[in-house]
Amino acid sequence: MQILSPVFVARYPAAIINVHHSFLPAFHRGAPLPRRPRPRRQAHRATSHYVTEALDDGPIIEQDVARISHRDQVEDLVARGRDLERMVLSRAVRWHLDRRILCYGNKTVVFD
């Protein structure tokens, strides 16, 4: 992960978009994906948000969730996570470029 400097982030408010995925709930001790045990609940989430100085704490633009199965292998989970991230990021970028997002404080409104 690359972290941008506070000066750089301040120069581009509500203009830098980050995306990340996570399993719900989080895996025990945050172990890297290939070493993680099976999730207790079957959900995989991706979130896109504007970048702020606080890591992963910016205003959320888009989120999506995909169900996973106990039959899924690690490779399946990695692929599903990447696909979900691509979808969420592409929607967030499209909405940003179309000027459909209104930011206020740490919140966003996305217009249809």
Coordinates of N, CA, C and O in Angstrom, one line a residue, residues 9-107:
V9 N -2.4 15.1 -0.3 CA -3.8 14.9 -0.2 C -4.5 16.2 0.0 O -5.6 16.4 -0.6
A10 N -4.0 17.2 0.7 CA -4.6 18.5 0.9 C -4.7 19.3 -0.4 O -5.6 20.1 -0.5
R11 N -3.8 19.0 -1.3 CA -3.8 19.7 -2.5 C -4.9 19.3 -3.4 O -5.3 20.0 -4.3
Y12 N -5.4 18.1 -3.2 CA -6.5 17.5 -4.1 C -7.7 17.0 -3.3 O -7.9 15.8 -3.2
P13 N -8.4 17.9 -2.6 CA -9.5 17.5 -1.7 C -10.6 16.9 -2.6 O -10.9 17.4 -3.6
A14 N -11.1 15.8 -2.1 CA -12.2 15.1 -2.8 C -11.9 14.8 -4.3 O -12.8 15.0 -5.1
A15 N -10.7 14.5 -4.6 CA -10.3 14.2 -5.9 C -9.5 12.9 -6.1 O -9.3 12.5 -7.2
I16 N -9.1 12.3 -5.0 CA -8.3 11.1 -5.0 C -9.2 10.0 -4.5 O -9.7 10.1 -3.4
I17 N -9.3 8.9 -5.2 CA -10.2 7.8 -4.8 C -9.4 6.6 -4.5 O -8.5 6.2 -5.2
N18 N -9.8 5.9 -3.4 CA -9.1 4.7 -3.0 C -10.2 3.6 -3.0 O -11.4 3.9 -2.8
V19 N -9.7 2.4 -3.2 CA -10.6 1.2 -3.1 C -10.0 0.1 -2.4 O -8.7 0.0 -2.4
H20 N -10.7 -0.6 -1.6 CA -10.2 -1.8 -0.9 C -11.3 -2.8 -0.6 O -12.5 -2.4 -0.6
H21 N -10.9 -4.0 -0.3 CA -11.9 -5.0 0.0 C -11.6 -5.6 1.4 O -10.6 -5.4 1.9
S22 N -12.6 -6.3 1.9 CA -12.5 -6.9 3.2 C -13.5 -8.0 3.3 O -14.5 -8.0 2.6
F23 N -13.2 -9.0 4.1 CA -14.2 -10.0 4.4 C -15.0 -9.5 5.6 O -14.5 -8.8 6.5
L24 N -16.2 -9.9 5.7 CA -17.1 -9.6 6.9 C -17.4 -10.8 7.6 O -18.0 -11.8 7.0
P25 N -17.2 -10.9 8.9 CA -16.4 -10.0 9.7 C -14.9 -10.3 9.4 O -14.6 -11.2 8.7
A26 N -14.1 -9.4 9.9 CA -12.7 -9.6 9.6 C -12.1 -10.9 10.1 O -12.6 -11.5 11.1
F27 N -11.1 -11.4 9.5 CA -10.4 -12.6 9.9 C -9.7 -12.4 11.2 O -9.2 -11.3 11.4
H28 N -9.5 -13.4 11.9 CA -8.8 -13.4 13.2 C -7.3 -12.9 13.0 O -6.6 -13.4 12.1
R29 N -7.0 -11.8 13.7 CA -5.6 -11.3 13.7 C -5.2 -10.6 12.3 O -4.0 -10.4 12.1
G30 N -6.1 -10.5 11.4 CA -5.8 -9.8 10.2 C -4.7 -10.5 9.4 O -3.9 -9.9 8.7
A31 N -4.7 -11.8 9.4 CA -3.7 -12.6 8.7 C -3.8 -12.3 7.2 O -4.9 -12.1 6.7
P32 N -2.7 -12.4 6.4 CA -2.8 -12.2 5.0 C -3.7 -13.2 4.3 O -3.9 -14.3 4.9
L33 N -4.3 -12.9 3.3 CA -5.4 -13.7 2.7 C -5.0 -15.2 2.5 O -5.8 -16.0 2.9
P34 N -3.9 -15.5 1.9 CA -3.6 -17.0 1.7 C -3.5 -17.8 3.0 O -3.8 -19.0 3.0
R35 N -3.2 -17.1 4.1 CA -3.1 -17.9 5.4 C -4.4 -17.8 6.2 O -4.4 -18.4 7.3
R36 N -5.3 -17.1 5.7 CA -6.6 -16.9 6.5 C -7.4 -18.2 6.6 O -7.5 -18.9 5.5
P37 N -8.1 -18.4 7.7 CA -9.0 -19.6 7.7 C -10.3 -19.1 7.0 O -10.4 -18.0 6.6
R38 N -11.2 -20.1 6.8 CA -12.5 -19.8 6.2 C -13.2 -18.7 7.0 O -13.1 -18.7 8.2
P39 N -13.9 -17.8 6.4 CA -14.6 -16.8 7.1 C -15.8 -17.4 7.9 O -16.3 -18.4 7.5
R40 N -16.1 -16.7 9.0 CA -17.3 -17.2 9.8 C -18.6 -16.9 9.1 O -19.5 -17.6 9.2
R41 N -18.6 -15.8 8.4 CA -19.8 -15.4 7.6 C -19.4 -15.3 6.2 O -18.2 -14.9 5.9
Q42 N -20.3 -15.5 5.3 CA -19.9 -15.5 3.9 C -20.3 -14.2 3.2 O -21.3 -14.1 2.5
A43 N -19.4 -13.2 3.3 CA -19.6 -12.0 2.6 C -18.2 -11.4 2.3 O -17.3 -11.5 3.1
H44 N -18.1 -10.8 1.2 CA -16.9 -10.1 0.8 C -17.3 -8.7 0.4 O -18.3 -8.5 -0.4
R45 N -16.7 -7.7 0.9 CA -17.1 -6.3 0.6 C -16.0 -5.5 -0.1 O -14.8 -5.7 0.2
A46 N -16.4 -4.6 -0.9 CA -15.4 -3.6 -1.5 C -16.0 -2.2 -1.3 O -17.2 -2.0 -1.4
T47 N -15.1 -1.3 -1.0 CA -15.5 0.1 -0.7 C -14.6 1.0 -1.4 O -13.4 0.9 -1.5
S48 N -15.2 2.0 -2.1 CA -14.4 3.1 -2.7 C -14.7 4.4 -1.9 O -15.9 4.6 -1.5
H49 N -13.7 5.2 -1.6 CA -13.9 6.4 -0.9 C -12.9 7.4 -1.3 O -11.8 7.1 -1.9
Y50 N -13.2 8.7 -1.0 CA -12.2 9.7 -1.2 C -11.1 9.6 -0.2 O -11.3 9.3 1.0
V51 N -9.8 9.9 -0.6 CA -8.7 9.8 0.3 C -8.6 11.1 1.2 O -8.8 12.2 0.7
T52 N -8.3 10.8 2.4 CA -8.1 11.9 3.4 C -6.8 11.5 4.1 O -6.2 10.5 3.9
E53 N -6.4 12.4 5.0 CA -5.1 12.1 5.8 C -5.3 10.9 6.6 O -4.3 10.1 6.8
A54 N -6.5 10.6 7.2 CA -6.7 9.5 8.0 C -6.9 8.3 7.0 O -7.8 8.3 6.2
L55 N -6.1 7.2 7.2 CA -6.1 6.1 6.3 C -7.5 5.4 6.3 O -8.0 5.1 7.4
D56 N -8.0 5.2 5.1 CA -9.3 4.5 4.9 C -10.5 5.1 5.7 O -11.4 4.4 6.2
D57 N -10.4 6.4 5.9 CA -11.5 7.1 6.7 C -12.2 8.2 5.9 O -12.9 9.0 6.5
G58 N -12.0 8.2 4.6 CA -12.6 9.3 3.8 C -14.0 9.0 3.5 O -14.5 7.9 3.8
P59 N -14.7 10.0 3.0 CA -16.1 9.9 2.6 C -16.3 8.8 1.6 O -15.7 8.7 0.6
I60 N -17.2 7.9 2.0 CA -17.5 6.7 1.1 C -18.3 7.1 -0.1 O -19.3 7.8 0.0
I61 N -17.9 6.6 -1.3 CA -18.6 6.9 -2.5 C -19.5 5.7 -2.9 O -20.6 5.8 -3.2
E62 N -18.9 4.5 -2.8 CA -19.7 3.3 -3.3 C -19.2 2.1 -2.5 O -18.0 2.0 -2.1
Q63 N -20.1 1.2 -2.2 CA -19.8 -0.1 -1.6 C -20.6 -1.2 -2.3 O -21.7 -0.9 -2.8
D64 N -20.1 -2.4 -2.3 CA -20.8 -3.5 -2.8 C -20.4 -4.8 -2.0 O -19.3 -4.8 -1.4
V65 N -21.3 -5.8 -2.0 CA -21.0 -7.0 -1.2 C -21.3 -8.2 -2.2 O -22.2 -8.1 -3.0
A66 N -20.5 -9.2 -2.1 CA -20.7 -10.4 -2.8 C -20.7 -11.6 -1.8 O -19.9 -11.6 -0.9
R67 N -21.6 -12.5 -2.1 CA -21.6 -13.7 -1.2 C -20.5 -14.6 -1.6 O -20.2 -14.7 -2.8
I68 N -20.0 -15.4 -0.6 CA -19.1 -16.4 -0.9 C -19.5 -17.7 -0.3 O -20.4 -17.7 0.6
S69 N -19.0 -18.8 -0.8 CA -19.5 -20.1 -0.3 C -18.3 -20.8 0.4 O -17.1 -20.6 0.1
H70 N -18.7 -21.8 1.2 CA -17.7 -22.6 1.8 C -16.9 -23.5 0.8 O -15.9 -24.0 1.1
R71 N -17.5 -23.5 -0.4 CA -16.8 -24.3 -1.5 C -15.7 -23.5 -2.2 O -14.9 -24.1 -2.9
D72 N -15.8 -22.2 -2.0 CA -14.8 -21.3 -2.6 C -13.4 -21.6 -2.1 O -13.2 -21.8 -0.9
Q73 N -12.4 -21.6 -3.0 CA -11.0 -21.8 -2.7 C -10.4 -20.4 -2.5 O -11.0 -19.4 -2.9
V74 N -9.2 -20.3 -2.0 CA -8.5 -19.1 -1.9 C -8.4 -18.3 -3.2 O -8.7 -17.1 -3.3
E75 N -8.1 -19.0 -4.3 CA -8.1 -18.4 -5.6 C -9.4 -17.8 -6.0 O -9.4 -16.7 -6.6
D76 N -10.5 -18.5 -5.7 CA -11.8 -17.9 -5.9 C -12.1 -16.6 -5.2 O -12.6 -15.7 -5.7
L77 N -11.7 -16.6 -3.9 CA -11.9 -15.4 -3.1 C -11.0 -14.3 -3.6 O -11.5 -13.1 -3.6
V78 N -9.8 -14.5 -4.0 CA -8.9 -13.5 -4.5 C -9.5 -12.9 -5.8 O -9.6 -11.7 -6.0
A79 N -10.0 -13.8 -6.7 CA -10.6 -13.3 -8.0 C -11.9 -12.5 -7.7 O -12.1 -11.5 -8.3
R80 N -12.7 -13.0 -6.8 CA -14.0 -12.3 -6.5 C -13.7 -11.0 -5.9 O -14.3 -10.0 -6.2
G81 N -12.7 -10.9 -5.0 CA -12.3 -9.6 -4.4 C -11.8 -8.6 -5.4 O -12.2 -7.4 -5.4
R82 N -11.0 -9.1 -6.4 CA -10.5 -8.2 -7.4 C -11.6 -7.7 -8.3 O -11.7 -6.5 -8.7
D83 N -12.5 -8.6 -8.7 CA -13.7 -8.2 -9.5 C -14.5 -7.2 -8.8 O -15.0 -6.2 -9.4
L84 N -14.8 -7.4 -7.6 CA -15.6 -6.5 -6.8 C -15.0 -5.1 -6.7 O -15.6 -4.1 -6.8
E85 N -13.7 -5.1 -6.4 CA -12.9 -3.9 -6.3 C -13.0 -3.1 -7.7 O -13.2 -1.9 -7.7
R86 N -12.9 -3.8 -8.8 CA -12.9 -3.1 -10.1 C -14.3 -2.5 -10.3 O -14.4 -1.4 -10.8
M87 N -15.3 -3.2 -10.0 CA -16.7 -2.7 -10.2 C -16.9 -1.5 -9.3 O -17.4 -0.5 -9.8
V88 N -16.6 -1.5 -8.1 CA -16.8 -0.4 -7.1 C -16.0 0.8 -7.5 O -16.4 1.9 -7.5
L89 N -14.7 0.6 -7.9 CA -13.8 1.7 -8.3 C -14.3 2.3 -9.6 O -14.4 3.5 -9.7
S90 N -14.7 1.5 -10.6 CA -15.2 2.0 -11.9 C -16.4 2.9 -11.7 O -16.5 4.0 -12.3
R91 N -17.4 2.4 -10.8 CA -18.5 3.3 -10.6 C -18.2 4.6 -9.9 O -18.7 5.6 -10.3
A92 N -17.3 4.5 -8.9 CA -16.9 5.7 -8.2 C -16.2 6.7 -9.1 O -16.5 7.9 -9.1
V93 N -15.3 6.2 -10.0 CA -14.6 7.1 -10.9 C -15.6 7.7 -11.9 O -15.6 8.9 -12.2
R94 N -16.5 6.9 -12.4 CA -17.5 7.4 -13.4 C -18.3 8.5 -12.7 O -18.6 9.6 -13.3
W95 N -18.8 8.2 -11.5 CA -19.7 9.2 -10.9 C -18.9 10.5 -10.5 O -19.4 11.6 -10.6
H96 N -17.6 10.3 -10.2 CA -16.8 11.5 -9.9 C -16.6 12.4 -11.2 O -16.8 13.6 -11.1
L97 N -16.3 11.7 -12.3 CA -16.1 12.4 -13.5 C -17.3 13.1 -14.0 O -17.3 14.1 -14.7
D98 N -18.5 12.4 -13.8 CA -19.8 13.0 -14.2 C -20.3 14.0 -13.2 O -21.4 14.6 -13.3
R99 N -19.5 14.3 -12.2 CA -19.8 15.3 -11.1 C -21.2 15.0 -10.5 O -22.0 15.9 -10.2
R100 N -21.4 13.8 -10.1 CA -22.6 13.3 -9.5 C -22.5 13.2 -8.0 O -23.4 12.8 -7.3
I101 N -21.3 13.5 -7.5 CA -21.0 13.3 -6.0 C -20.9 14.7 -5.3 O -20.1 15.5 -5.8
L102 N -21.7 14.8 -4.3 CA -21.6 16.0 -3.4 C -20.9 15.6 -2.1 O -21.4 14.7 -1.5
C103 N -19.8 16.2 -1.8 CA -19.2 15.9 -0.5 C -19.5 17.0 0.5 O -19.5 18.2 0.2
Y104 N -19.7 16.6 1.7 CA -19.9 17.6 2.8 C -19.4 16.9 4.1 O -19.8 15.8 4.4
G105 N -18.4 17.5 4.7 CA -17.8 16.8 5.9 C -17.2 15.5 5.5 O -16.4 15.4 4.5
N106 N -17.5 14.5 6.2 CA -17.0 13.1 5.9 C -18.1 12.3 5.3 O -18.2 11.1 5.4
K107 N -19.1 12.9 4.6 CA -20.2 12.2 3.9 C -20.3 12.6 2.5 O -19.7 13.6 2.0

